PDB file of C-alpha atoms in Angstrom:
ATOM      1  CA  MET A   1      87.109  26.227 131.785  1.00 44.00           C
ATOM      2  CA  ASN A   2      89.982  23.887 130.857  1.00 46.00           C
ATOM      3  CA  LYS A   3      87.506  21.284 129.605  1.00 47.00           C
ATOM      4  CA  VAL A   4      85.921  23.796 127.261  1.00 43.00           C
ATOM      5  CA  LEU A   5      89.326  24.923 125.996  1.00 43.00           C
ATOM      6  CA  GLY A   6      90.401  21.307 125.643  1.00 44.00           C
ATOM      7  CA  VAL A   7      87.328  20.495 123.590  1.00 44.00           C
ATOM      8  CA  LEU A   8      87.324  23.299 121.040  1.00 46.00           C
ATOM      9  CA  LEU A   9      89.681  25.925 119.824  1.00 50.00           C
ATOM     10  CA  LEU A  10      88.386  28.220 117.126  1.00 51.00           C
ATOM     11  CA  PHE A  11      90.593  30.040 114.694  1.00 50.00           C
ATOM     12  CA  SER A  12      89.615  32.688 112.201  1.00 49.00           C
ATOM     13  CA  LEU A  13      91.281  32.211 108.842  1.00 50.00           C
ATOM     14  CA  GLY A  14      90.535  35.848 108.010  1.00 48.00           C
ATOM     15  CA  MET A  15      87.292  37.578 107.084  1.00 46.00           C
ATOM     16  CA  ALA A  16      85.879  40.737 105.556  1.00 48.00           C
ATOM     17  CA  GLY A  17      83.750  43.273 107.425  1.00 54.00           C
ATOM     18  CA  GLY A  18      79.990  43.857 107.635  1.00 53.00           C
ATOM     19  CA  VAL A  19      77.270  41.493 106.372  1.00 50.00           C
ATOM     20  CA  GLU A  20      79.771  39.656 104.196  1.00 60.00           C
ATOM     21  CA  ALA A  21      81.711  38.784 107.346  1.00 59.00           C
ATOM     22  CA  VAL A  22      78.708  37.013 108.846  1.00 46.00           C
ATOM     23  CA  GLU A  23      78.028  35.118 105.621  1.00 54.00           C
ATOM     24  CA  ASP A  24      81.677  34.110 105.263  1.00 80.00           C
ATOM     25  CA  LEU A  25      82.223  33.260 108.916  1.00 87.00           C
ATOM     26  CA  ALA A  26      81.788  29.508 108.394  1.00 86.00           C
ATOM     27  CA  LYS A  27      84.382  29.589 105.621  1.00 86.00           C
ATOM     28  CA  ALA A  28      86.749  31.535 107.867  1.00 86.00           C
ATOM     29  CA  THR A  29      86.416  29.311 110.942  1.00 90.00           C
ATOM     30  CA  LEU A  30      88.507  26.317 111.864  1.00 92.00           C
ATOM     31  CA  VAL A  31      87.237  24.001 114.611  1.00 93.00           C
ATOM     32  CA  ILE A  32      90.087  22.241 116.374  1.00 94.00           C
ATOM     33  CA  TYR A  33      89.371  19.506 118.868  1.00 95.00           C
ATOM     34  CA  ASN A  34      91.449  17.297 121.114  1.00 95.00           C
ATOM     35  CA  ARG A  35      91.135  13.640 120.097  1.00 94.00           C
ATOM     36  CA  ALA A  36      92.432  12.680 123.557  1.00 94.00           C
ATOM     37  CA  ALA A  37      89.436  14.330 125.276  1.00 92.00           C
ATOM     38  CA  PRO A  38      86.464  11.902 125.203  1.00 88.00           C
ATOM     39  CA  ASP A  39      83.739  14.576 124.909  1.00 85.00           C
ATOM     40  CA  SER A  40      85.586  16.491 122.238  1.00 89.00           C
ATOM     41  CA  ALA A  41      84.603  14.563 119.088  1.00 79.00           C
ATOM     42  CA  GLY A  42      80.850  14.794 119.588  1.00 88.00           C
ATOM     43  CA  LEU A  43      80.946  18.439 120.590  1.00 92.00           C
ATOM     44  CA  GLU A  44      83.108  19.541 117.665  1.00 92.00           C
ATOM     45  CA  ARG A  45      80.841  17.756 115.178  1.00 90.00           C
ATOM     46  CA  TYR A  46      77.718  19.355 116.704  1.00 93.00           C
ATOM     47  CA  TYR A  47      79.334  22.802 116.684  1.00 91.00           C
ATOM     48  CA  ALA A  48      80.473  22.453 113.061  1.00 92.00           C
ATOM     49  CA  GLN A  49      77.063  21.249 111.884  1.00 91.00           C
ATOM     50  CA  GLN A  50      75.174  24.014 113.674  1.00 90.00           C
ATOM     51  CA  ARG A  51      77.403  26.670 112.109  1.00 89.00           C
ATOM     52  CA  HIS A  52      77.695  25.035 108.664  1.00 89.00           C
ATOM     53  CA  ILE A  53      81.451  24.636 108.933  1.00 91.00           C
ATOM     54  CA  ALA A  54      82.876  22.351 106.237  1.00 91.00           C
ATOM     55  CA  ASN A  55      84.405  19.017 107.226  1.00 92.00           C
ATOM     56  CA  ASP A  56      87.825  20.097 105.973  1.00 92.00           C
ATOM     57  CA  HIS A  57      87.702  22.899 108.555  1.00 93.00           C
ATOM     58  CA  VAL A  58      87.327  20.423 111.438  1.00 94.00           C
ATOM     59  CA  VAL A  59      90.688  19.199 112.704  1.00 95.00           C
ATOM     60  CA  GLY A  60      91.492  16.701 115.437  1.00 95.00           C
ATOM     61  CA  LEU A  61      94.803  16.928 117.260  1.00 96.00           C
ATOM     62  CA  ASP A  62      96.286  14.584 119.847  1.00 95.00           C
ATOM     63  CA  CYS A  63      96.989  16.869 122.797  1.00 93.00           C
ATOM     64  CA  SER A  64      97.370  16.555 126.522  1.00 92.00           C
ATOM     65  CA  THR A  65      94.258  16.884 128.650  1.00 92.00           C
ATOM     66  CA  GLU A  66      96.232  18.349 131.540  1.00 91.00           C
ATOM     67  CA  GLU A  67      95.434  21.804 132.923  1.00 88.00           C
ATOM     68  CA  GLU A  68      98.880  23.125 131.985  1.00 92.00           C
ATOM     69  CA  ASN A  69     101.313  22.150 129.247  1.00 91.00           C
ATOM     70  CA  SER A  70     104.921  23.003 128.558  1.00 95.00           C
ATOM     71  CA  ARG A  71     105.885  25.209 125.651  1.00 95.00           C
ATOM     72  CA  GLU A  72     107.610  22.200 124.065  1.00 96.00           C
ATOM     73  CA  GLU A  73     104.420  20.133 124.295  1.00 95.00           C
ATOM     74  CA  TYR A  74     102.390  22.987 122.799  1.00 95.00           C
ATOM     75  CA  ASP A  75     104.846  23.351 119.925  1.00 95.00           C
ATOM     76  CA  THR A  76     104.930  19.594 119.251  1.00 96.00           C
ATOM     77  CA  THR A  77     101.240  18.723 119.557  1.00 96.00           C
ATOM     78  CA  ILE A  78      99.464  21.931 118.523  1.00 95.00           C
ATOM     79  CA  ALA A  79     101.559  24.602 116.805  1.00 94.00           C
ATOM     80  CA  ARG A  80     103.599  22.425 114.422  1.00 94.00           C
ATOM     81  CA  PRO A  81     100.682  20.257 113.276  1.00 96.00           C
ATOM     82  CA  LEU A  82      98.559  23.358 112.646  1.00 94.00           C
ATOM     83  CA  ARG A  83     101.329  25.146 110.760  1.00 90.00           C
ATOM     84  CA  GLN A  84     101.817  22.069 108.607  1.00 92.00           C
ATOM     85  CA  LEU A  85      98.072  21.779 107.968  1.00 93.00           C
ATOM     86  CA  PHE A  86      97.769  25.458 107.054  1.00 91.00           C
ATOM     87  CA  THR A  87     100.650  25.118 104.603  1.00 88.00           C
ATOM     88  CA  GLU A  88      99.354  21.859 103.080  1.00 91.00           C
ATOM     89  CA  ARG A  89      95.900  23.356 102.521  1.00 91.00           C
ATOM     90  CA  ASN A  90      97.310  26.625 101.169  1.00 88.00           C
ATOM     91  CA  TRP A  91      95.722  28.606 103.967  1.00 86.00           C
ATOM     92  CA  ARG A  92      99.047  30.381 104.442  1.00 82.00           C
ATOM     93  CA  SER A  93     102.499  30.608 102.945  1.00 79.00           C
ATOM     94  CA  GLU A  94     105.778  31.406 104.581  1.00 79.00           C
ATOM     95  CA  GLN A  95     109.363  32.259 103.842  1.00 82.00           C
ATOM     96  CA  GLN A  96     112.441  32.282 106.011  1.00 84.00           C
ATOM     97  CA  ASN A  97     113.812  35.581 107.258  1.00 88.00           C
ATOM     98  CA  ASP A  98     117.517  36.442 107.237  1.00 89.00           C
ATOM     99  CA  GLY A  99     117.958  34.590 110.523  1.00 88.00           C
ATOM    100  CA  GLY A 100     116.366  31.421 109.146  1.00 83.00           C
ATOM    101  CA  ALA A 101     113.128  31.732 111.121  1.00 82.00           C
ATOM    102  CA  PRO A 102     109.833  31.171 109.276  1.00 77.00           C
ATOM    103  CA  VAL A 103     107.776  34.285 108.533  1.00 80.00           C
ATOM    104  CA  VAL A 104     104.179  34.065 107.340  1.00 79.00           C
ATOM    105  CA  THR A 105     103.836  35.941 104.073  1.00 79.00           C
ATOM    106  CA  SER A 106     100.117  35.383 103.450  1.00 73.00           C
ATOM    107  CA  ASN A 107      97.101  33.716 105.016  1.00 67.00           C
TER     108      ASN A 107
END
């Protein structure tokens, strides 16, 4: 199970309902793979090709291959890089709340 999770993580960037949802699924899917996992690169490319997912929706991250990770490691190697990517590609925008914490305003 961990190997599968380490190879691919799929995120929906948002989608409409019904038939349009199926047609737009490739546009609304992000394939994330672990560059540190040897089998990951080939599997992510195969998955993306089979589902017609654009190259800019395939993202490699350098993550641990261990069964468990600390919250700090998750934040550093997964959450922050993905937040930065989403912001850079205008897949989301955020503002800070009154306490200074980021709040997603659109995605």
